[in-house]
Each structure stands twice: as C-alpha cells, then as structure tokens.
PDB file of C-alpha atoms in Angstrom:
ATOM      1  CA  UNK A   1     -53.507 -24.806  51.361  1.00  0.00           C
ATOM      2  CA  UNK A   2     -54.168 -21.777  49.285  1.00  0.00           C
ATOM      3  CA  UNK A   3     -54.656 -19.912  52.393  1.00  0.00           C
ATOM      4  CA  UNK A   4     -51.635 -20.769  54.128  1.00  0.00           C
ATOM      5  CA  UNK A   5     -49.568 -19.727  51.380  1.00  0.00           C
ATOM      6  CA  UNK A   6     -51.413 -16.279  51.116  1.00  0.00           C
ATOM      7  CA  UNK A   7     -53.325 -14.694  54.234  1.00  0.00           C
ATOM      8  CA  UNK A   8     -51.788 -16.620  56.629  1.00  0.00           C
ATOM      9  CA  UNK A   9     -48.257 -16.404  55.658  1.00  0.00           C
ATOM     10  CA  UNK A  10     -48.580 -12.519  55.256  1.00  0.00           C
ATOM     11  CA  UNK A  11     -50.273 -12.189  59.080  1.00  0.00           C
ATOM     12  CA  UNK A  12     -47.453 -14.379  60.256  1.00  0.00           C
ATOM     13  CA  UNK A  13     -45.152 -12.547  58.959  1.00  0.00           C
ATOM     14  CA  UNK A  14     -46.636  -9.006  60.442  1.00  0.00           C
ATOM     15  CA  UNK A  15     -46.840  -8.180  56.493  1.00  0.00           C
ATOM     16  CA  UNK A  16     -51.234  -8.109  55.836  1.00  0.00           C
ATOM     17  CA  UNK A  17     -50.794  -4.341  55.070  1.00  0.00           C
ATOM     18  CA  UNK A  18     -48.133  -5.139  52.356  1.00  0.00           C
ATOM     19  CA  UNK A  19     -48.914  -8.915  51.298  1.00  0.00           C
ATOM     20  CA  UNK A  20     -51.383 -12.230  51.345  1.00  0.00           C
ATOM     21  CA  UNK A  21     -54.376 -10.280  49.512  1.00  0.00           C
ATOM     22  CA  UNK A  22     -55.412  -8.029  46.298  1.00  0.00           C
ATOM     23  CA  UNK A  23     -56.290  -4.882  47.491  1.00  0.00           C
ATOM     24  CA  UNK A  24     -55.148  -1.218  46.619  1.00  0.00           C
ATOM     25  CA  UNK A  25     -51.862  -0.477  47.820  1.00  0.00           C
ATOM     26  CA  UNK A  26     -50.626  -4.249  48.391  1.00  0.00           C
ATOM     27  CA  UNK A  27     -47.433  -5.386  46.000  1.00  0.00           C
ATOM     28  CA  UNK A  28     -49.103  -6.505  43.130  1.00  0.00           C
ATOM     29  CA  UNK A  29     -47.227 -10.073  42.015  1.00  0.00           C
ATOM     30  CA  UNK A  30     -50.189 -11.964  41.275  1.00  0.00           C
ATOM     31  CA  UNK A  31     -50.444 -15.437  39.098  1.00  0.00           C
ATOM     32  CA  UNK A  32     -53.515 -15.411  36.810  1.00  0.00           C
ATOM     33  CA  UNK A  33     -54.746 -18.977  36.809  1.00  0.00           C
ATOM     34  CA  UNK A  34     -57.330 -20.337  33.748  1.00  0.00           C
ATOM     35  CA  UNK A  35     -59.777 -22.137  35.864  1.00  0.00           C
ATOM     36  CA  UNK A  36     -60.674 -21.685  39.741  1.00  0.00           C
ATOM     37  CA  UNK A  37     -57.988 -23.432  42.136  1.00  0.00           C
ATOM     38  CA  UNK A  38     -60.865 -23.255  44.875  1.00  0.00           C
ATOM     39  CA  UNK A  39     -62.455 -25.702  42.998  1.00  0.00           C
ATOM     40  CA  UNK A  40     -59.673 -27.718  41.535  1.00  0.00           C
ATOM     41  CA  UNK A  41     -56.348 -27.317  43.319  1.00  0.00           C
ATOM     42  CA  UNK A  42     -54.840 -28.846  40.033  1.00  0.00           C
ATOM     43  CA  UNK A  43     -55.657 -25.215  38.487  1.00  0.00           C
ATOM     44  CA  UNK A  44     -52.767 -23.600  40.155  1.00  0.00           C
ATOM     45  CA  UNK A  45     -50.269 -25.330  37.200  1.00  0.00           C
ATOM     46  CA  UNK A  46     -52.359 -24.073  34.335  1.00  0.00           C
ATOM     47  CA  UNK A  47     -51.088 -20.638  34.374  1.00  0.00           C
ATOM     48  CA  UNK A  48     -51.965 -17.899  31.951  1.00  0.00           C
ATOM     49  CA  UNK A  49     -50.109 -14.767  33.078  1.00  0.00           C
ATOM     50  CA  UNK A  50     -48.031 -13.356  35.629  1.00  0.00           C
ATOM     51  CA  UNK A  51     -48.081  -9.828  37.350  1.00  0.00           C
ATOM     52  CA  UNK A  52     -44.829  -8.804  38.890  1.00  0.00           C
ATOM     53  CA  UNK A  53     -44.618  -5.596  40.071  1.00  0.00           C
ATOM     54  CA  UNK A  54     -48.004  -4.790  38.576  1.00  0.00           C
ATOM     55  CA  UNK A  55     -46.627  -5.307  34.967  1.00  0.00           C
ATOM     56  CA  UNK A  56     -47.795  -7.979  33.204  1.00  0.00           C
ATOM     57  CA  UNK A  57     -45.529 -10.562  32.051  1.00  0.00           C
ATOM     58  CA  UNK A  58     -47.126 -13.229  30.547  1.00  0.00           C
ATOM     59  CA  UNK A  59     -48.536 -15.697  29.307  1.00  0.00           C
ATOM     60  CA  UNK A  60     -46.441 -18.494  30.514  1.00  0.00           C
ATOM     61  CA  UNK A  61     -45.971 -21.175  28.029  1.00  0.00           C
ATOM     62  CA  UNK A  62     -43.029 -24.150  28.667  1.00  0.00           C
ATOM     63  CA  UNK A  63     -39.965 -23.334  26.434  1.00  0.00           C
ATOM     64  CA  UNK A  64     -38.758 -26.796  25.030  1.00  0.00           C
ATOM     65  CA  UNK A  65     -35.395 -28.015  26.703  1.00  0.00           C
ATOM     66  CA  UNK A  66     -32.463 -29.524  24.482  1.00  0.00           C
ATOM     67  CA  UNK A  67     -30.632 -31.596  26.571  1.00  0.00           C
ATOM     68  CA  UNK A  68     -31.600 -34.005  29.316  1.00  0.00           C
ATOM     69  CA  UNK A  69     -29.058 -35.495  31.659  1.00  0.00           C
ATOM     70  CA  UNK A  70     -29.663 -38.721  33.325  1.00  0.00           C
ATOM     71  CA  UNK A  71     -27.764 -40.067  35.736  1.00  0.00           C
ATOM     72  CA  UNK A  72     -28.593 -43.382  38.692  1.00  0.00           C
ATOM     73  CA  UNK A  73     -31.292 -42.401  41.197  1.00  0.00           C
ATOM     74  CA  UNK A  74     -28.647 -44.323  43.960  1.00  0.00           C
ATOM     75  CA  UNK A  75     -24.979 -43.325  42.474  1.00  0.00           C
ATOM     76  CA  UNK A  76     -25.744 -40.322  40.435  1.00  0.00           C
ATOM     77  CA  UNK A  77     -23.268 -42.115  38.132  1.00  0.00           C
ATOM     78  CA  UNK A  78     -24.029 -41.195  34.197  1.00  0.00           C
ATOM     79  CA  UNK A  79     -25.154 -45.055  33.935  1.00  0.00           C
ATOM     80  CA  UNK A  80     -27.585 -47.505  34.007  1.00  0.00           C
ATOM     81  CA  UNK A  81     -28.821 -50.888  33.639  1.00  0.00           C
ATOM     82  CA  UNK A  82     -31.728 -52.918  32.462  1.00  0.00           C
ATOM     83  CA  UNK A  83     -34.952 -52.353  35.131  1.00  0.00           C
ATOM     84  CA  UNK A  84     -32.578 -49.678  37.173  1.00  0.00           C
ATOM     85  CA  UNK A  85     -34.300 -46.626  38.456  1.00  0.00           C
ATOM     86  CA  UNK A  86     -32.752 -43.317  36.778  1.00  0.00           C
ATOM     87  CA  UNK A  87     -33.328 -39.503  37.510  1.00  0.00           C
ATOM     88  CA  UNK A  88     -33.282 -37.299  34.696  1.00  0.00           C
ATOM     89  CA  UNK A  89     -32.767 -33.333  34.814  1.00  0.00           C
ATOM     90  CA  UNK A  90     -33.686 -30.635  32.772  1.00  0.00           C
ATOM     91  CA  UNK A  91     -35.644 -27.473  32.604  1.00  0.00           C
ATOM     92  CA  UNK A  92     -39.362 -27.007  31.931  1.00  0.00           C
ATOM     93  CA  UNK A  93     -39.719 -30.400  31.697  1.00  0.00           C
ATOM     94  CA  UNK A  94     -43.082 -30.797  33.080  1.00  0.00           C
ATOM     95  CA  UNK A  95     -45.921 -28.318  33.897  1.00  0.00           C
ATOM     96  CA  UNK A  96     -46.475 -29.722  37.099  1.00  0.00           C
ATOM     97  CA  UNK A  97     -45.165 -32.370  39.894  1.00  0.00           C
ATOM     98  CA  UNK A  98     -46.947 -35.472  39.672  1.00  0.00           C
ATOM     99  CA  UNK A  99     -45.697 -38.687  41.789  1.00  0.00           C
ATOM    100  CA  UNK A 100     -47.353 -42.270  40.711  1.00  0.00           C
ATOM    101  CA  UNK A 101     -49.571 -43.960  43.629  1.00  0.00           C
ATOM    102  CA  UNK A 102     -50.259 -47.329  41.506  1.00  0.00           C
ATOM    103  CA  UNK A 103     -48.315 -50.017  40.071  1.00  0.00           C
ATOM    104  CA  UNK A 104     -47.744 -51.343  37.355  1.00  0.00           C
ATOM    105  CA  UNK A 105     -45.936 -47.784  36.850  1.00  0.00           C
ATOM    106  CA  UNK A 106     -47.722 -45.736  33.855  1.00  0.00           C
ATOM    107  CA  UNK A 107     -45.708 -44.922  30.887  1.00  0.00           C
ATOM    108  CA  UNK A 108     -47.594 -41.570  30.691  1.00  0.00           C
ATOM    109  CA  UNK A 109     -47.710 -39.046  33.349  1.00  0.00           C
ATOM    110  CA  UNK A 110     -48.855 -35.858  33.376  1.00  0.00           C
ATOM    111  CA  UNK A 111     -48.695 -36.018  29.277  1.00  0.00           C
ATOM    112  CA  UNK A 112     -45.168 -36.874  29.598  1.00  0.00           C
ATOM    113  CA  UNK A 113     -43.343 -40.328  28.469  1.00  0.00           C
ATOM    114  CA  UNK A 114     -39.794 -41.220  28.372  1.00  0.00           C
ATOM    115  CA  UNK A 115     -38.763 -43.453  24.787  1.00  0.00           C
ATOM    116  CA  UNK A 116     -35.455 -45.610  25.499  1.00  0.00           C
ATOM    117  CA  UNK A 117     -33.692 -46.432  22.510  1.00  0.00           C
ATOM    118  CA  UNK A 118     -31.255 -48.943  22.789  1.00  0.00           C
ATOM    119  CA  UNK A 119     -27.912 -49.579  21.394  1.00  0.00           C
ATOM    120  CA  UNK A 120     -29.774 -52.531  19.682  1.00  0.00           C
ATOM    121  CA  UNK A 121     -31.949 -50.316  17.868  1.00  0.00           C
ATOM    122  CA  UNK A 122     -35.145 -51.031  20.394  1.00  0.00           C
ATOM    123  CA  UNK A 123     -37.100 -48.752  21.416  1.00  0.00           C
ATOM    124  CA  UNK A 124     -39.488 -49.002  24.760  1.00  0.00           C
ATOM    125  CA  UNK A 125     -41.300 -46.498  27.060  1.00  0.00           C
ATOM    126  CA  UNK A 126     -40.049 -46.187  30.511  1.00  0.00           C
ATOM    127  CA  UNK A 127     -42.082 -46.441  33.094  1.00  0.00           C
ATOM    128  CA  UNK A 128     -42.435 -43.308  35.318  1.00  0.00           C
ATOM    129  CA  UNK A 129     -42.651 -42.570  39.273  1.00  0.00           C
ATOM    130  CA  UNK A 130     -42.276 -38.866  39.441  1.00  0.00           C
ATOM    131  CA  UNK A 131     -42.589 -35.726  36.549  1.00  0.00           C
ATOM    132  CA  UNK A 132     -41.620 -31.978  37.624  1.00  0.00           C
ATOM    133  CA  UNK A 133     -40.655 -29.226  36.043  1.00  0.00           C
ATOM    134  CA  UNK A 134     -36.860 -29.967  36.804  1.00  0.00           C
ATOM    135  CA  UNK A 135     -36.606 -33.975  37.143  1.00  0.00           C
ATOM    136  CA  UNK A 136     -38.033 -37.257  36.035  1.00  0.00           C
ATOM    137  CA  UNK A 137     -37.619 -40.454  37.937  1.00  0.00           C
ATOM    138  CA  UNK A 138     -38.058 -43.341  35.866  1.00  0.00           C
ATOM    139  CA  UNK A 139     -37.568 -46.933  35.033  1.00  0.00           C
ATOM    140  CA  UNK A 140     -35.245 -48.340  32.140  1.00  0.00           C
ATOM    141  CA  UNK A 141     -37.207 -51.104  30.676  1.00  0.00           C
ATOM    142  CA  UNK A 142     -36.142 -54.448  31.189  1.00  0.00           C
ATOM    143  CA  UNK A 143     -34.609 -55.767  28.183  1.00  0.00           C
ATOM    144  CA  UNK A 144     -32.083 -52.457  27.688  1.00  0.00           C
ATOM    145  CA  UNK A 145     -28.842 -53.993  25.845  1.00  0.00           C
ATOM    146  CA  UNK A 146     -25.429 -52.666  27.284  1.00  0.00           C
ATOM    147  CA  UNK A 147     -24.213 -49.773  25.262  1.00  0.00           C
ATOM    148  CA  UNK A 148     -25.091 -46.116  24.458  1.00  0.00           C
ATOM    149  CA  UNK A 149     -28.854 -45.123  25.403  1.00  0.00           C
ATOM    150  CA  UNK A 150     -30.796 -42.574  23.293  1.00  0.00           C
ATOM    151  CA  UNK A 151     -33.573 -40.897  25.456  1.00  0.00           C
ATOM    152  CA  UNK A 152     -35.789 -38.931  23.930  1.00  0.00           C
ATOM    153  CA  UNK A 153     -38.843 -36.836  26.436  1.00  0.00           C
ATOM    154  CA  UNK A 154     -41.988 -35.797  24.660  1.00  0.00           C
ATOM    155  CA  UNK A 155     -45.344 -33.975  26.675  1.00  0.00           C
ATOM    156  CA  UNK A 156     -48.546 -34.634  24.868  1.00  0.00           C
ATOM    157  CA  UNK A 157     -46.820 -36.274  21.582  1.00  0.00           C
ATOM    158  CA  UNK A 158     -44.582 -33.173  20.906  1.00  0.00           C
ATOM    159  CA  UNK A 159     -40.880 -33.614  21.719  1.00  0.00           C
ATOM    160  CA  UNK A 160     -39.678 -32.581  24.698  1.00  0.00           C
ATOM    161  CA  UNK A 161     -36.120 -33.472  25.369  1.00  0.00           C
ATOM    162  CA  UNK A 162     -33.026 -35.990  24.480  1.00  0.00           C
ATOM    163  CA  UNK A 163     -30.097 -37.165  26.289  1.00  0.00           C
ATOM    164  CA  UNK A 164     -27.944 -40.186  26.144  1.00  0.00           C
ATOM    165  CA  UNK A 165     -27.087 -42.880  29.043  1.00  0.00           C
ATOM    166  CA  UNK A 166     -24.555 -45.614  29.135  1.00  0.00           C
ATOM    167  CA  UNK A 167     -26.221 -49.096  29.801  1.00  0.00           C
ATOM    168  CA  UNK A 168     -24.196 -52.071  31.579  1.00  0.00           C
ATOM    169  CA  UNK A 169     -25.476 -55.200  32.182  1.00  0.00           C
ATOM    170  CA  UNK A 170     -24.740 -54.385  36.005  1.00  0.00           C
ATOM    171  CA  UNK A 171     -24.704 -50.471  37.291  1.00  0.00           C
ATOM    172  CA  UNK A 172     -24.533 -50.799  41.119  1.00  0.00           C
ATOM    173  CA  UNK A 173     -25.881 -47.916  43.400  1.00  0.00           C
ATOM    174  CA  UNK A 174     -26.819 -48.145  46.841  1.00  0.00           C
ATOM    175  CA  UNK A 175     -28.972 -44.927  48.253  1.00  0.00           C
ATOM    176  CA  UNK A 176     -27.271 -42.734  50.935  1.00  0.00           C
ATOM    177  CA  UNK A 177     -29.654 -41.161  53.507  1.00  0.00           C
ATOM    178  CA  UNK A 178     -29.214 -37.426  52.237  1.00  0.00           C
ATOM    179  CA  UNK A 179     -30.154 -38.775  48.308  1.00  0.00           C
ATOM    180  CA  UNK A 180     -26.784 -37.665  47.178  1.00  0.00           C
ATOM    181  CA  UNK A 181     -25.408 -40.813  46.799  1.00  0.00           C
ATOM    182  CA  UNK A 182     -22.200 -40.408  49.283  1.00  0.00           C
ATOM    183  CA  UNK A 183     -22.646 -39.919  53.128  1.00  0.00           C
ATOM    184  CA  UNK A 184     -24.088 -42.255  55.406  1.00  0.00           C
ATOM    185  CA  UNK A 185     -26.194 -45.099  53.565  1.00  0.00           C
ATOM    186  CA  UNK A 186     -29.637 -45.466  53.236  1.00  0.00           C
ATOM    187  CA  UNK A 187     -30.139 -48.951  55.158  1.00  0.00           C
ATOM    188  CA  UNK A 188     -31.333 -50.536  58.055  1.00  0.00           C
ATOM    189  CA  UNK A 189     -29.568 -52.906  60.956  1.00  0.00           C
ATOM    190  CA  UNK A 190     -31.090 -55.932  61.682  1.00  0.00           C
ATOM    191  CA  UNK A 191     -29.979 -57.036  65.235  1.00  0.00           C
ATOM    192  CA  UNK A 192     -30.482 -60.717  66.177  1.00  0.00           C
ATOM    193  CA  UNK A 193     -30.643 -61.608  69.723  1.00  0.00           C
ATOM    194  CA  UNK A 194     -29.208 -64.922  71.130  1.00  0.00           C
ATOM    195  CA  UNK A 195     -32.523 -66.074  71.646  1.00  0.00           C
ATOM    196  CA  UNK A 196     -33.481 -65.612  68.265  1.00  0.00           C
ATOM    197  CA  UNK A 197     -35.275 -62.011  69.093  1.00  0.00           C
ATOM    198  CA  UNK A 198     -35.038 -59.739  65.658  1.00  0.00           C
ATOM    199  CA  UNK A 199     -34.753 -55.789  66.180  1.00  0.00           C
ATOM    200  CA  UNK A 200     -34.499 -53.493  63.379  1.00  0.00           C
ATOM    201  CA  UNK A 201     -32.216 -50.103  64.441  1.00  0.00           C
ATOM    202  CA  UNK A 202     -31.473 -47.587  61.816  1.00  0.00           C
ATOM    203  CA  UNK A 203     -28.445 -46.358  60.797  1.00  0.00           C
ATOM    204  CA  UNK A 204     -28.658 -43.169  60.366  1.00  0.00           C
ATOM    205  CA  UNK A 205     -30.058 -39.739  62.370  1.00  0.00           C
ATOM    206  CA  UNK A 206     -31.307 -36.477  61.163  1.00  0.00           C
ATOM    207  CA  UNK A 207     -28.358 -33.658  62.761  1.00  0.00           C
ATOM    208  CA  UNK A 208     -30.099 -30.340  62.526  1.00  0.00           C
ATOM    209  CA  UNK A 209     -27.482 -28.258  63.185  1.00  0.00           C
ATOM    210  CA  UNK A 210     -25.942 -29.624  59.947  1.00  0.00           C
ATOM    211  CA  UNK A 211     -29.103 -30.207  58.200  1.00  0.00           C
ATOM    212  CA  UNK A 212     -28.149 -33.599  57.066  1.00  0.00           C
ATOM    213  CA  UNK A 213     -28.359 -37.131  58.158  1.00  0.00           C
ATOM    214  CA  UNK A 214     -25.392 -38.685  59.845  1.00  0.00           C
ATOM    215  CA  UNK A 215     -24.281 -42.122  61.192  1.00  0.00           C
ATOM    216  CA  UNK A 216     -26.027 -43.548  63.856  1.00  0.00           C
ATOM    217  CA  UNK A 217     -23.583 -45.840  65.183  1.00  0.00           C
ATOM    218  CA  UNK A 218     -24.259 -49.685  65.360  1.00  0.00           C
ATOM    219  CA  UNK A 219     -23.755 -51.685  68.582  1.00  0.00           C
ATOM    220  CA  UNK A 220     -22.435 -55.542  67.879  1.00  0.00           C
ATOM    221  CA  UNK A 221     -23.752 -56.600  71.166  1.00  0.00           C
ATOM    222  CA  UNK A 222     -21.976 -59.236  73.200  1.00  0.00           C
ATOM    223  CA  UNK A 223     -20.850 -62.732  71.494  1.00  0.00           C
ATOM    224  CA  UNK A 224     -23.766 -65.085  69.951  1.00  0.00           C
ATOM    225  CA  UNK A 225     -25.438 -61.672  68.513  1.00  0.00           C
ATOM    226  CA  UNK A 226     -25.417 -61.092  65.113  1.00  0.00           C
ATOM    227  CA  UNK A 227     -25.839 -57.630  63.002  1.00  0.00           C
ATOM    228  CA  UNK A 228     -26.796 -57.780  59.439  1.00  0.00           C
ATOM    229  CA  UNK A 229     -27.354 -54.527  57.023  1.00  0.00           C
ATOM    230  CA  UNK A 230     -29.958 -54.410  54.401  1.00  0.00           C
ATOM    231  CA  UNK A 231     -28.504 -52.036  52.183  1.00  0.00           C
ATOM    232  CA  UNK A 232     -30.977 -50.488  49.302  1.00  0.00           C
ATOM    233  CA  UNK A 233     -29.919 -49.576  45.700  1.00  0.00           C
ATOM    234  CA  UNK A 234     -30.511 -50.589  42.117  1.00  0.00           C
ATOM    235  CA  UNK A 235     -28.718 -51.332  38.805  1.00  0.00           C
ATOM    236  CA  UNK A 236     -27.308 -55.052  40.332  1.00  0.00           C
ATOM    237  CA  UNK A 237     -30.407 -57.219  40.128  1.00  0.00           C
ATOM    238  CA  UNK A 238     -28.869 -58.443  36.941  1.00  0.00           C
ATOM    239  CA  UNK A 239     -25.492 -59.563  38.860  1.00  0.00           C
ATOM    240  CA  UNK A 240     -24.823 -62.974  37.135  1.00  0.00           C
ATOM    241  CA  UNK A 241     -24.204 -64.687  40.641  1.00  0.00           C
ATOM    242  CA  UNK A 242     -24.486 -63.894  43.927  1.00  0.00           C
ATOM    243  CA  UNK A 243     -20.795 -65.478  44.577  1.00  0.00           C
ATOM    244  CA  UNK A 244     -20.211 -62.252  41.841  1.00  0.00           C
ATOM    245  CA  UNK A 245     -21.184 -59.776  44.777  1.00  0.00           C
ATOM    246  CA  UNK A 246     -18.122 -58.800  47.665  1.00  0.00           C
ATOM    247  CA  UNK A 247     -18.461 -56.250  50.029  1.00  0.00           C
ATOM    248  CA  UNK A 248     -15.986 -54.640  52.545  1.00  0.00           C
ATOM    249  CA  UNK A 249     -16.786 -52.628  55.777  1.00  0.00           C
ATOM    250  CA  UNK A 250     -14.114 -50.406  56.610  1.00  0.00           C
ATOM    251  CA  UNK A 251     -11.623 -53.032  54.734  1.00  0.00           C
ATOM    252  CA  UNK A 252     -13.456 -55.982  56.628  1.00  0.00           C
ATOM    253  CA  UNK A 253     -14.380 -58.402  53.975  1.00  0.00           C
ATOM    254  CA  UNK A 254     -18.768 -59.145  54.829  1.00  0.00           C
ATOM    255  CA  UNK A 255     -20.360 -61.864  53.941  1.00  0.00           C
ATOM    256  CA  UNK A 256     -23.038 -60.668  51.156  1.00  0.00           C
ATOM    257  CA  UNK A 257     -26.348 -63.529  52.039  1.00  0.00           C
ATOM    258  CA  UNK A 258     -28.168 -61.431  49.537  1.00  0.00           C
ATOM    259  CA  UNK A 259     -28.151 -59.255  46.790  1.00  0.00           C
ATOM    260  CA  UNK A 260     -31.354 -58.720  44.069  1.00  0.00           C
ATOM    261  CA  UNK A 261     -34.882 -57.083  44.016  1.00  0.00           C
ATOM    262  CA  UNK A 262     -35.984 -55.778  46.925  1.00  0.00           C
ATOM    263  CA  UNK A 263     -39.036 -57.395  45.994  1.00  0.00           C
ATOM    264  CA  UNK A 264     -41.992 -54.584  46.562  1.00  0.00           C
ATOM    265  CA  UNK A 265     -40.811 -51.706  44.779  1.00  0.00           C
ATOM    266  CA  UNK A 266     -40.390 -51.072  41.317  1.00  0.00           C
ATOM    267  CA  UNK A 267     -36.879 -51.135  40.344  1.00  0.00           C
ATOM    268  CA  UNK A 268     -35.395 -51.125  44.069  1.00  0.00           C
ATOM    269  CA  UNK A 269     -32.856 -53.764  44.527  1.00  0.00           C
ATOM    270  CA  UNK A 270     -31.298 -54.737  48.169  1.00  0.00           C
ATOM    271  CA  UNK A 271     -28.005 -56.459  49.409  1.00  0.00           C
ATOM    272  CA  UNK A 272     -27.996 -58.008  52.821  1.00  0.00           C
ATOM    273  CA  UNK A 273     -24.446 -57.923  54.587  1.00  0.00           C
ATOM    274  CA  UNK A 274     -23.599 -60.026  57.479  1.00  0.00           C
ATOM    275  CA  UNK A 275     -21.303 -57.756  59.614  1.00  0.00           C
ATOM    276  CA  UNK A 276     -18.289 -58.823  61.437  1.00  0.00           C
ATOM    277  CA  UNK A 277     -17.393 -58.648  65.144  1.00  0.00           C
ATOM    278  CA  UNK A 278     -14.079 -56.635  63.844  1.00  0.00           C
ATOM    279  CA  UNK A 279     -15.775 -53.699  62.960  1.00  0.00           C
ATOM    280  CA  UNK A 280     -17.001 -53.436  66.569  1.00  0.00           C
ATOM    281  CA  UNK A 281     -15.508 -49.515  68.210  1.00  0.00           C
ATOM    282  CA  UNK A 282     -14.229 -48.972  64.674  1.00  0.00           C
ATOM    283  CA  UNK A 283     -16.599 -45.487  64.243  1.00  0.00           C
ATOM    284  CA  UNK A 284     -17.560 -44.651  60.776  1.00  0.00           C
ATOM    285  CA  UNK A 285     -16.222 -46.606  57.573  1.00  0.00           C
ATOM    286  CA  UNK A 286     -16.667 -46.927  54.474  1.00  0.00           C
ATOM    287  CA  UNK A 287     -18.493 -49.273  52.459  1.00  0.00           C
ATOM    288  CA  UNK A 288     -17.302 -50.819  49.275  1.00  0.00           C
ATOM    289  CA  UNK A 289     -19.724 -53.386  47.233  1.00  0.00           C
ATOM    290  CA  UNK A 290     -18.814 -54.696  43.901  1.00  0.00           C
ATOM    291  CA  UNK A 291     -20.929 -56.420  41.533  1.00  0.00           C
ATOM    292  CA  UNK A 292     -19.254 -59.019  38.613  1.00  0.00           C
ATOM    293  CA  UNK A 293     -16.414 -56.451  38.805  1.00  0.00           C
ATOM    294  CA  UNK A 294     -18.671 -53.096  38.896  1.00  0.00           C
ATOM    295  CA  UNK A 295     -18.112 -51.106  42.105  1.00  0.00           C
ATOM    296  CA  UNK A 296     -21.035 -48.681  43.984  1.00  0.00           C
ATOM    297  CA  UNK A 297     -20.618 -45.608  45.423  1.00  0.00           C
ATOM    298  CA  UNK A 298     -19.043 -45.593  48.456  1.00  0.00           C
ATOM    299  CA  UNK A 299     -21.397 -45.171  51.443  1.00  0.00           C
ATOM    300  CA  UNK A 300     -20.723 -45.061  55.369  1.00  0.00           C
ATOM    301  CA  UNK A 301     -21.768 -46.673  58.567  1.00  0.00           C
ATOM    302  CA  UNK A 302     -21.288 -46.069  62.002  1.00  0.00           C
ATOM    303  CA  UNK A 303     -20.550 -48.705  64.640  1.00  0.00           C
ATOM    304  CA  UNK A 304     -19.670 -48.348  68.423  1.00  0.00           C
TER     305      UNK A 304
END
C-alpha cells in the first residue's frame, strides 16, 4: 500500500526524477511518522511533523472543534429518533478512520464516544459504526425521548465536540443510491413469477458519464406477476402501526406489507411496497412514504 502511494504512483506518472522517494533534488513534502508504518500500517495516523516544501511545519496535534452538526444518515434531515442511525460532521474529529467489524456496536472507537443527552435529562453513549477525521456515524440509543438532543464528542476522556439534534418519536429516511438522500433510492425489486419463481433486480445503475447512480427502470411483467420494493432507511421502526405507514409511487397509492427493522443491521429499518400495475411505462417517479404523519425524503424509481 505504502508503495503504491509513493514509488509507484511517481513512475506512473513519468515523475521518479521529481517524486515517490527521498533523495537530493526530489520535492521535499515528507510526513514524519512516530513509529515504523512498515511494521504497523496503523503508524501512518500518528503523525509528528510535516515537511512541505522542505520547511518544517509541525508537529501536528488535533485542534478541538466547537460545533458538531448531526443530521439522518438516510434524509440528511437535522432529526432523529430513538435507535436511528445519524451522521455527524465536524473537523478534526478523529485522528484516524476506523469502521466497526463486530456487533454489538462499541461505544468507544478509536478513543472516541458520542454522550446523548436527552430532553429528559438522560444521558447514554451511542453506539458507533464509523470515526474520521470529518464524520461520525452512529446510533441514538434506544430509549431517546422526543425533544431537543444535547451531543457532546470527547477522544480519550477530553471533550471533543457538542451539537444539538431534534428527537421525534418517528424520523423517517429512506437511503438514495448516491448517499445524498434525494435521487434514485437505495432498494431492491423483488419480481415474483406466476409460478411462484422470486428474482431480485435492482433499481438502480452506476452512469459514468455522470458519475452517479440513476434509475434502472422496473419491468411489471405480464398479468399474475407481481413487483414489490424493499426500500431501506431508518428513524420509523418506532411507527405506532403499520396501518400508520402510506406510501405513493408517482401519486399511485402502494400497499406498504411492511415497514420496521431490517432485522440484521444495527439501526437499518426497511419498508416493503407492493407496486401497482398503473405505474407500468410511467418512467421515473417519485416516492412519497409517511410514517404516523412524518414524511421521508422523497426518492425515485424507474419503471418501463
């Protein structure tokens, strides 16, 4: 790895006189690391200095960030609800980028840990999945009463960072397929044949001349078919019934069979939409899905 950021990028880029290597005469922008990163990639965030230019500009030491603003990991909505999954930004917020691979989620990672505060006066550590400099992904705890939020970020005991977040008892967001919560949603089609064979298509396609993901659009196949959408999001597991839950494709009222944890992942919620012969040649449309009276973001599919 260290290689193919250095040498090898330099000699692809016809630049080994100039770049990749310390030598005399190369540009001298070199990071001076406290412990060997041949032996422990890890090494490469514990930084002690930087040369730029061959001055020397460091050390590097975090500089404590004020405000922290989190919003849904699905809507990007400034709310939340109890067990949702939120992103928070910032700046040097962590030393390094460090994604969970176990469950239950830590409350500590990479010495940092998120304190919820809620408008009941409780306070609980969030579980984490992700730390980086710029963003934290984490989990409100469940319990979180409706009303104002006090976070507060601290790395290795010492705080870090506050912000604020609204709580609901139900904050719907469904995922879009470019993480910006608009654009085509993050979903898949489940086609079932007359004979009772399932197929799973997706719904959306990577467009590189755009460098975004677009609509794949969804056939209805002929009569006795039927095309469902499992939609993915978080912030409506809490819905008080699923009767509570309408959603509309392209104006088309759908019949919602489910809507509640997706079951394997940590805060990840999913609504399953029966979809209607109507929309069948209708193109692209929007879709609108409402919770006990809270709408999502609006999302698209594509049918043919």
């Amino acid at each position: 790895a260290l290689r193919t950021a250095t040498v090898n990028a330099a000699e692809f880029l016809g630049k080994s006189d100039q770049l990749g290597s310390l030598a005399v005469g190369k540009q001298a922008d070199v990071l001076l690391l406290a412990d060997n990163p041949l032996v422990n990639i890890r090494a490469l965030a514990q930084i002690s200095g930087v040369l730029q230019r061959g001055k020397f500009v460091g050390p590097v030491t975090p500089v404590p960030c004020r405000n922290l603003a989190s919003v849904s990991a699905a809507s990007y909505r400034a709310e939340g609800a109890s067990e949702a999954i939120v992103a928070a930004f910032g700046v040097n917020l962590a030393s390094r980028t460090v994604t969970t691979t176990s469950l239950p989620l830590p409350t500590t990672l990479a010495g940092i840990t998120v304190n919820v505060r809620d408008s009941g006066g409780t306070e609980r550590l969030a579980p984490l999945f992700f730390v980086s400099p710029q963003q934290i992904n984490y989990q409100l705890p469940a319990g979180t009463q409706s009303g104002a939020a006090t976070l507060s970020v601290q790395v290795n005991g010492s705080p870090l960072a506050t912000g604020t977040l609204q709580i609901s008892a139900v904050a719907p967001g469904l995922f879009s397929a470019n993480a910006s919560g608009q654009g085509v949603a993050a979903a898949v089609a489940l086609h079932v044949r007359a004979d009772g064979t399932q197929i799973f298509e997706p719904v959306a396609r990577f467009d590189a001349a755009q460098n975004r993901f677009v609509a794949a659009p969804l056939d209805l196949g002929p009569e006795g078919e039927q095309l469902f959408l499992l939609l993915f999001g978080t912030g409506l597991r809490q819905r008080s019934a699923l009767a509570q839950v309408t959603a509309t494709l392209g104006g088309v009222s759908s019949t919602v069979e489910y809507a509640g944890p997706q079951g394997e992942l940590a805060g990840l919620d999913q609504v399953n939409l029966r979809v209607p012969r109507a929309l069948a040649g209708r193109g692209e449309v929007n879709l609108i899905l409402v919770a006990d009276g809270q709408a999502a973001n609006v999302v698209n599919i594509g049918f043919r």
